[in-house]
mmCIF file of C-alpha atoms in Angstrom:
data_model
loop_
_atom_site.group_PDB
_atom_site.id
_atom_site.type_symbol
_atom_site.label_atom_id
_atom_site.label_comp_id
_atom_site.label_asym_id
_atom_site.label_seq_id
_atom_site.Cartn_x
_atom_site.Cartn_y
_atom_site.Cartn_z
ATOM 1 C CA MET Z 206 131.233 103.345 98.332
ATOM 2 C CA PRO Z 207 133.682 100.950 96.672
ATOM 3 C CA SER Z 208 134.328 101.553 93.014
ATOM 4 C CA ASP Z 209 135.778 98.225 91.931
ATOM 5 C CA CYS Z 210 132.468 96.629 90.950
ATOM 6 C CA ALA Z 211 131.415 98.322 87.729
ATOM 7 C CA HIS Z 212 129.396 97.696 84.601
ATOM 8 C CA ASN Z 213 128.897 100.658 82.266
ATOM 9 C CA LEU Z 214 130.364 104.075 81.497
ATOM 10 C CA PRO Z 215 127.901 106.074 79.384
ATOM 11 C CA LEU Z 216 128.166 109.657 78.242
ATOM 12 C CA LEU Z 217 124.672 111.101 78.263
ATOM 13 C CA LEU Z 218 122.898 114.000 76.628
ATOM 14 C CA ILE Z 219 120.172 115.525 78.755
ATOM 15 C CA ARG Z 220 118.040 118.588 78.022
ATOM 16 C CA ARG Z 221 117.539 121.188 80.678
ATOM 17 C CA CYS Z 222 114.245 121.845 82.366
ATOM 18 C CA SER Z 223 113.226 125.275 83.652
ATOM 19 C CA ARG Z 224 115.410 126.525 86.512
ATOM 20 C CA SER Z 225 113.753 127.541 89.751
ATOM 21 C CA ALA Z 226 115.003 130.179 92.182
ATOM 22 C CA ALA Z 227 116.752 129.026 95.334
ATOM 23 C CA SER Z 228 117.722 130.405 98.686
ATOM 24 C CA PRO Z 229 120.850 129.644 100.740
ATOM 25 C CA SER Z 230 120.830 127.146 103.549
ATOM 26 C CA PRO Z 231 121.756 128.134 107.097
ATOM 27 C CA ALA Z 232 125.264 127.555 108.394
ATOM 28 C CA GLY Z 233 126.187 125.989 111.688
ATOM 29 C CA ASP Z 234 128.650 123.850 113.535
ATOM 30 C CA ARG Z 235 126.476 121.909 115.943
ATOM 31 C CA ARG Z 236 127.282 118.321 116.758
ATOM 32 C CA LEU Z 237 125.966 115.713 114.332
ATOM 33 C CA SER Z 238 123.047 113.642 115.551
ATOM 34 C CA PHE Z 239 121.374 110.450 114.386
ATOM 35 C CA LEU Z 240 117.783 109.526 115.080
ATOM 36 C CA PRO Z 241 115.675 106.606 113.824
ATOM 37 C CA VAL Z 242 114.259 107.073 110.337
ATOM 38 C CA CYS Z 243 110.480 106.795 110.113
ATOM 39 C CA LYS Z 244 108.788 105.094 107.186
ATOM 40 C CA ARG Z 245 107.586 107.503 104.533
ATOM 41 C CA ARG Z 246 107.140 107.533 100.819
ATOM 42 C CA MET Z 247 109.897 108.807 98.553
ATOM 43 C CA SER Z 248 107.906 111.919 97.800
ATOM 44 C CA THR Z 249 109.672 114.346 100.092
ATOM 45 C CA LEU Z 250 113.017 114.742 98.304
ATOM 46 C CA ALA Z 251 115.130 117.654 99.479
ATOM 47 C CA GLN Z 252 115.106 120.391 96.841
ATOM 48 C CA PRO Z 253 118.501 121.630 95.593
ATOM 49 C CA ARG Z 254 119.367 125.155 96.692
ATOM 50 C CA PHE Z 255 122.095 127.182 95.022
ATOM 51 C CA ALA Z 256 123.216 130.064 97.225
ATOM 52 C CA PRO Z 257 124.678 133.093 95.396
ATOM 53 C CA LEU Z 258 128.180 134.054 96.442
ATOM 54 C CA PRO Z 259 128.550 137.574 97.879
ATOM 55 C CA THR Z 260 128.375 140.165 95.098
ATOM 56 C CA GLU Z 261 131.598 141.825 96.162
ATOM 57 C CA GLN Z 262 133.369 138.460 96.083
ATOM 58 C CA ILE Z 263 132.235 137.786 92.522
ATOM 59 C CA GLU Z 264 133.124 141.301 91.389
ATOM 60 C CA SER Z 265 136.585 140.918 92.871
ATOM 61 C CA GLN Z 266 137.107 137.831 90.739
ATOM 62 C CA THR Z 267 135.949 139.217 87.414
ATOM 63 C CA ASP Z 268 135.357 142.495 85.581
ATOM 64 C CA ALA Z 269 132.734 140.978 83.303
ATOM 65 C CA VAL Z 270 129.980 139.741 85.577
ATOM 66 C CA ASP Z 271 127.221 140.992 83.285
ATOM 67 C CA ALA Z 272 128.634 139.737 80.001
ATOM 68 C CA GLY Z 273 129.831 136.185 80.533
ATOM 69 C CA TYR Z 274 128.254 132.873 79.584
ATOM 70 C CA GLN Z 275 126.942 130.879 82.574
ATOM 71 C CA PHE Z 276 126.545 127.168 83.239
ATOM 72 C CA ARG Z 277 125.786 124.845 86.151
ATOM 73 C CA LEU Z 278 127.780 121.750 87.177
ATOM 74 C CA VAL Z 279 126.863 119.112 89.779
ATOM 75 C CA SER Z 280 128.858 116.112 91.050
ATOM 76 C CA TYR Z 281 127.070 113.223 92.753
ATOM 77 C CA ASN Z 282 127.782 109.655 93.855
ATOM 78 C CA ILE Z 283 124.325 108.121 93.562
ATOM 79 C CA LEU Z 284 125.302 104.875 95.389
ATOM 80 C CA ALA Z 285 125.435 101.684 93.353
ATOM 81 C CA GLN Z 286 122.453 99.467 94.100
ATOM 82 C CA VAL Z 287 124.692 96.408 94.443
ATOM 83 C CA TYR Z 288 125.810 97.846 97.789
ATOM 84 C CA VAL Z 289 122.324 98.771 98.989
ATOM 85 C CA LYS Z 290 121.460 96.094 101.505
ATOM 86 C CA SER Z 291 119.718 96.415 104.852
ATOM 87 C CA THR Z 292 122.760 94.849 106.521
ATOM 88 C CA PHE Z 293 124.920 97.681 105.146
ATOM 89 C CA PHE Z 294 122.399 100.388 106.038
ATOM 90 C CA PRO Z 295 120.542 99.143 109.121
ATOM 91 C CA HIS Z 296 119.672 102.739 110.025
ATOM 92 C CA SER Z 297 117.705 103.212 106.801
ATOM 93 C CA SER Z 298 114.121 102.171 106.226
ATOM 94 C CA SER Z 299 113.901 99.153 103.917
ATOM 95 C CA ALA Z 300 111.284 101.029 101.912
ATOM 96 C CA CYS Z 301 113.740 103.740 100.888
ATOM 97 C CA LEU Z 302 116.391 101.171 99.916
ATOM 98 C CA LYS Z 303 114.267 99.382 97.327
ATOM 99 C CA TRP Z 304 115.504 100.051 93.833
ATOM 100 C CA LYS Z 305 112.076 100.722 92.359
ATOM 101 C CA SER Z 306 111.600 103.694 94.666
ATOM 102 C CA ARG Z 307 115.240 104.762 94.867
ATOM 103 C CA SER Z 308 115.799 104.843 91.096
ATOM 104 C CA LYS Z 309 112.816 107.110 90.571
ATOM 105 C CA ALA Z 310 114.003 109.362 93.385
ATOM 106 C CA ILE Z 311 117.502 109.573 91.913
ATOM 107 C CA LEU Z 312 116.249 110.435 88.452
ATOM 108 C CA THR Z 313 113.886 113.043 89.873
ATOM 109 C CA GLU Z 314 116.775 114.514 91.829
ATOM 110 C CA LEU Z 315 119.111 114.566 88.825
ATOM 111 C CA LYS Z 316 116.479 116.362 86.811
ATOM 112 C CA SER Z 317 115.829 118.874 89.610
ATOM 113 C CA PHE Z 318 119.425 120.122 89.470
ATOM 114 C CA ASP Z 319 118.735 121.630 86.044
ATOM 115 C CA ALA Z 320 122.456 121.269 85.432
ATOM 116 C CA ASP Z 321 124.341 121.761 82.185
ATOM 117 C CA LEU Z 322 126.959 119.245 83.341
ATOM 118 C CA MET Z 323 126.734 116.422 85.874
ATOM 119 C CA CYS Z 324 129.599 114.212 86.997
ATOM 120 C CA ILE Z 325 127.921 111.025 88.227
ATOM 121 C CA GLN Z 326 129.648 108.211 90.095
ATOM 122 C CA SER Z 327 128.144 104.714 90.507
ATOM 123 C CA TRP Z 328 126.036 105.317 87.403
ATOM 124 C CA MET Z 329 125.959 101.579 86.605
ATOM 125 C CA SER Z 330 122.841 101.180 88.724
ATOM 126 C CA MET Z 331 120.869 103.563 86.532
ATOM 127 C CA ILE Z 332 121.365 101.801 83.208
ATOM 128 C CA PRO Z 333 118.290 99.487 83.313
ATOM 129 C CA SER Z 334 116.030 102.208 84.688
ATOM 130 C CA THR Z 335 117.028 104.884 82.202
ATOM 131 C CA ARG Z 336 116.233 102.584 79.306
ATOM 132 C CA LYS Z 337 112.629 102.496 80.454
ATOM 133 C CA ILE Z 338 112.161 106.212 80.970
ATOM 134 C CA TRP Z 339 114.402 107.924 78.426
ATOM 135 C CA LYS Z 340 111.342 109.339 76.681
ATOM 136 C CA THR Z 341 110.038 110.771 79.932
ATOM 137 C CA LEU Z 342 113.287 112.600 80.697
ATOM 138 C CA ASP Z 343 114.251 113.163 77.045
ATOM 139 C CA ILE Z 344 117.636 111.450 77.450
ATOM 140 C CA GLN Z 345 119.896 110.074 74.729
ATOM 141 C CA VAL Z 346 122.869 107.840 75.551
ATOM 142 C CA PHE Z 347 126.368 107.729 74.150
ATOM 143 C CA THR Z 348 129.071 105.354 75.408
ATOM 144 C CA PHE Z 349 132.844 105.322 75.426
ATOM 145 C CA SER Z 350 133.652 102.062 73.643
ATOM 146 C CA ASP Z 351 136.810 101.461 75.673
ATOM 147 C CA LEU Z 352 135.068 101.994 79.003
ATOM 148 C CA GLU Z 353 131.754 100.228 78.513
ATOM 149 C CA THR Z 354 132.337 98.036 81.551
ATOM 150 C CA LYS Z 355 132.835 100.908 83.992
ATOM 151 C CA GLU Z 356 130.596 103.067 86.181
ATOM 152 C CA MET Z 357 131.260 106.738 85.394
ATOM 153 C CA ALA Z 358 129.036 109.177 83.535
ATOM 154 C CA VAL Z 359 129.183 112.783 82.423
ATOM 155 C CA VAL Z 360 125.722 114.149 81.710
ATOM 156 C CA TYR Z 361 125.676 117.277 79.590
ATOM 157 C CA SER Z 362 123.117 119.676 78.194
ATOM 158 C CA ILE Z 363 122.433 120.647 74.613
ATOM 159 C CA ASN Z 364 123.055 124.194 75.813
ATOM 160 C CA LEU Z 365 126.750 123.377 75.627
ATOM 161 C CA LYS Z 366 127.856 123.915 72.057
ATOM 162 C CA GLU Z 367 129.900 120.813 71.353
ATOM 163 C CA LEU Z 368 131.740 117.838 72.844
ATOM 164 C CA VAL Z 369 135.107 118.075 71.092
ATOM 165 C CA GLN Z 370 137.261 115.385 72.736
ATOM 166 C CA LYS Z 371 136.973 112.589 75.288
ATOM 167 C CA GLU Z 372 139.060 109.815 76.787
ATOM 168 C CA GLY Z 373 138.911 107.374 79.664
ATOM 169 C CA ILE Z 374 141.289 106.763 82.533
ATOM 170 C CA HIS Z 375 141.971 103.177 83.605
ATOM 171 C CA TYR Z 376 143.773 103.244 86.940
ATOM 172 C CA ASN Z 377 144.740 99.609 86.332
ATOM 173 C CA ASP Z 378 147.270 101.069 83.878
ATOM 174 C CA LEU Z 379 149.318 101.856 86.974
ATOM 175 C CA VAL Z 380 150.163 98.171 87.173
ATOM 176 C CA GLU Z 381 152.168 98.376 83.954
ATOM 177 C CA LYS Z 382 153.688 101.727 84.884
ATOM 178 C CA TYR Z 383 154.808 100.573 88.314
ATOM 179 C CA VAL Z 384 158.503 100.683 89.162
ATOM 180 C CA PRO Z 385 159.961 99.628 92.535
ATOM 181 C CA SER Z 386 160.787 103.236 93.445
ATOM 182 C CA ASP Z 387 157.056 104.025 93.575
ATOM 183 C CA HIS Z 388 156.920 102.460 97.059
ATOM 184 C CA VAL Z 389 153.371 101.233 96.649
ATOM 185 C CA ASN Z 390 152.873 98.894 99.590
ATOM 186 C CA SER Z 391 150.773 98.294 102.647
ATOM 187 C CA ALA Z 392 153.264 99.669 105.135
ATOM 188 C CA LEU Z 393 152.328 103.333 104.704
ATOM 189 C CA GLU Z 394 150.617 104.837 107.701
ATOM 190 C CA ASN Z 395 146.885 105.280 107.204
ATOM 191 C CA ASN Z 396 146.325 109.019 106.931
ATOM 192 C CA SER Z 397 142.825 108.965 105.502
ATOM 193 C CA SER Z 398 139.398 108.483 106.992
ATOM 194 C CA THR Z 399 136.826 107.260 104.506
ATOM 195 C CA GLU Z 400 133.363 105.792 104.540
ATOM 196 C CA GLU Z 401 132.744 102.629 106.566
ATOM 197 C CA ASP Z 402 132.795 99.288 104.815
ATOM 198 C CA LYS Z 403 129.531 98.405 106.586
ATOM 199 C CA ASN Z 404 130.695 94.840 107.288
ATOM 200 C CA ALA Z 405 131.156 94.239 103.576
ATOM 201 C CA LYS Z 406 134.826 95.022 103.122
ATOM 202 C CA THR Z 407 136.275 93.387 100.045
ATOM 203 C CA ASP Z 408 138.647 90.555 100.770
ATOM 204 C CA ASN Z 409 141.557 91.969 98.800
ATOM 205 C CA SER Z 410 143.590 88.823 99.341
ATOM 206 C CA LYS Z 411 141.345 86.997 96.882
ATOM 207 C CA ARG Z 412 143.061 88.910 94.084
ATOM 208 C CA GLY Z 413 146.470 87.694 95.164
ATOM 209 C CA ASP Z 414 149.108 88.814 97.621
ATOM 210 C CA PRO Z 415 148.009 92.306 98.803
ATOM 211 C CA ASN Z 416 151.653 93.090 99.576
ATOM 212 C CA ASP Z 417 152.475 92.743 95.879
ATOM 213 C CA PRO Z 418 152.280 96.291 94.421
ATOM 214 C CA ARG Z 419 150.939 94.965 91.131
ATOM 215 C CA VAL Z 420 148.077 93.334 92.997
ATOM 216 C CA ARG Z 421 147.445 96.411 95.131
ATOM 217 C CA LEU Z 422 147.281 98.730 92.128
ATOM 218 C CA LYS Z 423 144.719 96.653 90.216
ATOM 219 C CA ARG Z 424 141.531 98.041 91.776
ATOM 220 C CA ASP Z 425 139.407 98.430 88.593
ATOM 221 C CA CYS Z 426 138.781 102.126 89.296
ATOM 222 C CA VAL Z 427 138.239 104.531 86.422
ATOM 223 C CA GLY Z 428 137.776 108.127 85.435
ATOM 224 C CA LEU Z 429 136.916 110.048 82.313
ATOM 225 C CA ILE Z 430 137.894 113.352 80.742
ATOM 226 C CA ALA Z 431 135.865 115.367 78.258
ATOM 227 C CA ALA Z 432 136.405 118.729 76.556
ATOM 228 C CA PHE Z 433 133.423 120.900 75.669
ATOM 229 C CA LYS Z 434 133.253 123.967 73.466
ATOM 230 C CA LEU Z 435 130.881 126.314 75.250
ATOM 231 C CA SER Z 436 128.247 128.491 73.641
ATOM 232 C CA ASP Z 437 129.796 131.729 74.866
ATOM 233 C CA PRO Z 438 130.902 134.306 72.260
ATOM 234 C CA CYS Z 439 134.539 133.224 72.535
ATOM 235 C CA ASP Z 440 133.827 129.477 72.137
ATOM 236 C CA HIS Z 441 135.687 128.884 75.387
ATOM 237 C CA ILE Z 442 136.748 125.275 75.939
ATOM 238 C CA LEU Z 443 136.034 123.604 79.265
ATOM 239 C CA ILE Z 444 137.691 120.346 80.323
ATOM 240 C CA VAL Z 445 135.727 118.244 82.808
ATOM 241 C CA ALA Z 446 137.202 115.197 84.542
ATOM 242 C CA ASN Z 447 135.072 112.820 86.616
ATOM 243 C CA THR Z 448 136.536 110.132 88.860
ATOM 244 C CA HIS Z 449 135.934 107.711 91.722
ATOM 245 C CA ILE Z 450 139.073 106.983 93.726
ATOM 246 C CA TYR Z 451 139.535 103.648 95.525
ATOM 247 C CA TRP Z 452 137.691 103.482 98.814
ATOM 248 C CA ASP Z 453 139.661 101.378 101.319
ATOM 249 C CA PRO Z 454 141.117 103.581 104.122
ATOM 250 C CA GLU Z 455 143.925 101.084 104.684
ATOM 251 C CA TRP Z 456 145.154 101.482 101.104
ATOM 252 C CA ILE Z 457 146.192 105.135 101.170
ATOM 253 C CA ASP Z 458 149.183 104.358 98.942
ATOM 254 C CA VAL Z 459 146.904 103.101 96.169
ATOM 255 C CA LYS Z 460 144.589 106.095 96.447
ATOM 256 C CA LEU Z 461 147.576 108.446 96.338
ATOM 257 C CA ALA Z 462 148.938 106.688 93.238
ATOM 258 C CA GLN Z 463 145.549 107.081 91.548
ATOM 259 C CA ALA Z 464 145.358 110.775 92.441
ATOM 260 C CA LYS Z 465 148.794 111.430 90.976
ATOM 261 C CA TYR Z 466 147.930 109.501 87.828
ATOM 262 C CA LEU Z 467 144.725 111.521 87.502
ATOM 263 C CA LEU Z 468 146.661 114.792 87.676
ATOM 264 C CA SER Z 469 149.140 113.521 85.127
ATOM 265 C CA ARG Z 470 146.443 112.437 82.662
ATOM 266 C CA VAL Z 471 144.418 115.635 83.026
ATOM 267 C CA SER Z 472 147.582 117.694 82.522
ATOM 268 C CA GLN Z 473 148.385 115.775 79.328
ATOM 269 C CA PHE Z 474 144.802 116.158 78.099
ATOM 270 C CA GLU Z 475 144.859 119.875 78.823
ATOM 271 C CA GLN Z 476 148.066 120.264 76.792
ATOM 272 C CA LEU Z 477 146.563 118.278 73.921
ATOM 273 C CA ILE Z 478 143.461 120.502 73.808
ATOM 274 C CA SER Z 479 145.528 123.651 74.216
ATOM 275 C CA ASN Z 480 147.722 122.748 71.222
ATOM 276 C CA LYS Z 481 144.863 121.492 69.071
ATOM 277 C CA TYR Z 482 142.635 124.536 69.515
ATOM 278 C CA ASN Z 483 145.284 127.157 70.284
ATOM 279 C CA CYS Z 484 143.588 128.125 73.534
ATOM 280 C CA LYS Z 485 143.885 128.027 77.307
ATOM 281 C CA PRO Z 486 141.040 125.739 78.466
ATOM 282 C CA SER Z 487 139.535 125.871 81.925
ATOM 283 C CA VAL Z 488 139.636 122.635 83.923
ATOM 284 C CA ILE Z 489 137.216 121.159 86.448
ATOM 285 C CA ILE Z 490 137.981 117.877 88.222
ATOM 286 C CA ALA Z 491 135.104 116.420 90.221
ATOM 287 C CA GLY Z 492 134.139 113.173 91.880
ATOM 288 C CA ASP Z 493 134.226 110.945 94.928
ATOM 289 C CA PHE Z 494 137.831 110.956 96.101
ATOM 290 C CA ASN Z 495 137.218 108.836 99.219
ATOM 291 C CA SER Z 496 139.575 111.180 101.045
ATOM 292 C CA THR Z 497 139.009 113.792 103.717
ATOM 293 C CA PRO Z 498 140.268 117.406 103.798
ATOM 294 C CA GLY Z 499 143.906 117.565 104.813
ATOM 295 C CA ASP Z 500 144.819 113.939 104.166
ATOM 296 C CA LYS Z 501 147.553 112.883 101.750
ATOM 297 C CA VAL Z 502 145.303 112.505 98.718
ATOM 298 C CA TYR Z 503 143.582 115.847 99.264
ATOM 299 C CA ASN Z 504 146.893 117.634 99.815
ATOM 300 C CA CYS Z 505 148.301 116.052 96.677
ATOM 301 C CA LEU Z 506 145.406 117.370 94.616
ATOM 302 C CA VAL Z 507 145.496 120.919 95.911
ATOM 303 C CA SER Z 508 149.279 121.180 95.891
ATOM 304 C CA ALA Z 509 149.756 119.517 92.491
ATOM 305 C CA ASN Z 510 152.731 117.613 93.878
ATOM 306 C CA LEU Z 511 153.555 114.863 91.386
ATOM 307 C CA GLU Z 512 156.852 114.052 93.103
ATOM 308 C CA SER Z 513 158.681 111.454 90.972
ATOM 309 C CA THR Z 514 156.847 112.121 87.679
ATOM 310 C CA ASP Z 515 158.208 114.399 85.003
ATOM 311 C CA GLU Z 516 154.861 115.653 83.680
ATOM 312 C CA ALA Z 517 153.976 119.260 84.316
ATOM 313 C CA PRO Z 518 151.545 119.477 87.251
ATOM 314 C CA ILE Z 519 148.160 121.091 86.979
ATOM 315 C CA LYS Z 520 147.522 123.534 89.799
ATOM 316 C CA LEU Z 521 144.131 123.135 91.452
ATOM 317 C CA CYS Z 522 142.059 124.703 94.178
ATOM 318 C CA SER Z 523 138.975 123.266 95.843
ATOM 319 C CA LEU Z 524 135.786 125.102 94.883
ATOM 320 C CA TYR Z 525 134.134 124.963 98.304
ATOM 321 C CA ALA Z 526 137.350 125.510 100.272
ATOM 322 C CA ALA Z 527 138.017 128.694 98.307
ATOM 323 C CA ASN Z 528 134.487 129.960 98.915
ATOM 324 C CA GLY Z 529 133.796 129.580 102.609
ATOM 325 C CA GLY Z 530 135.242 126.165 103.408
ATOM 326 C CA GLU Z 531 134.658 122.507 102.595
ATOM 327 C CA PRO Z 532 131.213 121.125 103.466
ATOM 328 C CA GLU Z 533 130.720 119.711 106.953
ATOM 329 C CA TYR Z 534 130.141 116.371 105.245
ATOM 330 C CA THR Z 535 129.210 114.875 101.872
ATOM 331 C CA ASN Z 536 128.826 111.303 103.149
ATOM 332 C CA TYR Z 537 126.516 110.839 106.127
ATOM 333 C CA THR Z 538 125.950 107.548 107.978
ATOM 334 C CA PRO Z 539 126.172 106.523 111.632
ATOM 335 C CA GLY Z 540 129.388 104.642 110.845
ATOM 336 C CA PHE Z 541 131.112 107.519 109.056
ATOM 337 C CA THR Z 542 130.328 111.173 108.498
ATOM 338 C CA GLY Z 543 132.719 113.381 106.580
ATOM 339 C CA THR Z 544 133.632 115.091 103.327
ATOM 340 C CA LEU Z 545 134.714 112.789 100.489
ATOM 341 C CA ASP Z 546 133.431 114.579 97.375
ATOM 342 C CA TYR Z 547 135.060 117.620 95.770
ATOM 343 C CA ILE Z 548 135.111 119.929 92.794
ATOM 344 C CA PHE Z 549 138.569 121.246 91.901
ATOM 345 C CA LEU Z 550 139.279 124.186 89.563
ATOM 346 C CA SER Z 551 142.436 124.899 87.602
ATOM 347 C CA ASP Z 552 144.576 127.868 88.565
ATOM 348 C CA GLY Z 553 144.103 130.899 86.347
ATOM 349 C CA SER Z 554 140.842 129.553 84.973
ATOM 350 C CA SER Z 555 138.484 131.696 82.891
ATOM 351 C CA ILE Z 556 135.483 130.401 84.829
ATOM 352 C CA LYS Z 557 134.373 131.887 88.137
ATOM 353 C CA PRO Z 558 131.796 130.455 90.563
ATOM 354 C CA THR Z 559 128.750 132.632 91.203
ATOM 355 C CA SER Z 560 126.778 130.295 93.499
ATOM 356 C CA LEU Z 561 127.250 127.043 95.408
ATOM 357 C CA LEU Z 562 124.900 124.111 95.920
ATOM 358 C CA CYS Z 563 123.977 124.151 99.609
ATOM 359 C CA LEU Z 564 124.411 121.089 101.807
ATOM 360 C CA PRO Z 565 122.441 120.410 105.006
ATOM 361 C CA ARG Z 566 123.839 120.961 108.481
ATOM 362 C CA GLY Z 567 124.508 118.038 110.778
ATOM 363 C CA ASP Z 568 121.357 118.706 112.743
ATOM 364 C CA SER Z 569 119.100 119.147 109.714
ATOM 365 C CA GLU Z 570 115.864 117.204 109.843
ATOM 366 C CA ASP Z 571 116.346 115.761 106.364
ATOM 367 C CA VAL Z 572 119.528 113.884 107.347
ATOM 368 C CA LYS Z 573 118.716 112.734 110.877
ATOM 369 C CA GLY Z 574 119.155 109.010 111.210
ATOM 370 C CA GLY Z 575 121.733 108.894 108.442
ATOM 371 C CA LEU Z 576 121.556 108.380 104.686
ATOM 372 C CA PRO Z 577 120.073 107.102 102.475
ATOM 373 C CA ASN Z 578 116.577 108.162 103.490
ATOM 374 C CA PHE Z 579 113.400 109.469 101.877
ATOM 375 C CA GLN Z 580 114.874 112.932 101.311
ATOM 376 C CA HIS Z 581 118.259 111.775 100.002
ATOM 377 C CA PRO Z 582 118.390 108.498 97.984
ATOM 378 C CA SER Z 583 122.182 108.081 98.328
ATOM 379 C CA ASP Z 584 124.543 107.965 101.293
ATOM 380 C CA HIS Z 585 126.365 110.828 99.541
ATOM 381 C CA LEU Z 586 125.120 114.354 98.972
ATOM 382 C CA PRO Z 587 125.466 116.215 95.677
ATOM 383 C CA ILE Z 588 127.788 119.194 95.353
ATOM 384 C CA GLY Z 589 127.804 121.797 92.609
ATOM 385 C CA ALA Z 590 127.929 125.390 91.484
ATOM 386 C CA ASP Z 591 126.949 127.945 88.899
ATOM 387 C CA PHE Z 592 129.864 129.318 86.904
ATOM 388 C CA LEU Z 593 130.471 132.416 84.841
ATOM 389 C CA VAL Z 594 132.808 132.357 81.846
ATOM 390 C CA VAL Z 595 134.914 135.487 81.845
ATOM 391 C CA ASN Z 596 135.470 136.634 78.280
ATOM 392 C CA SER Z 597 139.114 137.404 77.737
#
């Protein structure tokens, strides 16, 4: 969904609940189907399932499978309520779109992940609800003072030893950094398929001339970066970046500029942490990139091609792509079905995935008719993994 309507950017502290065992979901490549959604109560949420990676694959990645510290990370666009209207989601039952039911379902789902780290997009919707039920979920809230008007959140567990550094990314900074050679304009061929605007596409001309690069670049999108000292014996430092790239498929140049700026900022942050703590931190970049596998934004991220910038690139690989392939989809509606959400890992990282959060197949009963529904309260699906820290 669009990310230019935002209110708050909190950094939360959430305690873990007991972790339940999970089994892998089936794989398949059958054609996607959509059927009418029947009215039911939001009491049949799909349970998260983390499928272990093949033992031989894990052992080939590390010599210390038995000794390392482990943690779980999930990334999820929970769908801002401001965009939840029956006209935008005519395929969804009105009962499952109501905020009273949807907010409870989202919070139940977030808790069910039992994650040490969660990268949440469109968190602004949850602010009023969490205030009422913090005691129930045992949540405390911390905010970034310079990003209080934005919509990102990193939720982290007390099992992580310490948050050592944090900073926000304002993609509007690109306006001041723009130089004519950047070629940010509307003439670039659209090479990205993203989620449908559902008849609510923002009239970008209201901000000024959309052909003016300084107007195009001011999309009010944000990201955040945080460094955590883990509780493993070596006090390994993990950098986690969370972002929500601009949504409009016709503005591929803006999305590409944001992706490059993200890589630049994460690279700078990594160098800062490396120098400050005399270490080589691992890096995870997660979020809703509003870009499909193989398009210009995706290729930029996995190739670390910063082109005209002088900053050292950070080399990344996609978590799911490197372990069986990208999901069939992470956004599922009749208007658009495809993969938009990713978790990227830095090259040479000291963390290795040991299991992946399973996503449903296109013909799964819990997604028929399109999302959101009573099993999935957002039009996006969560992605995630368990990781092992390899002691070096």
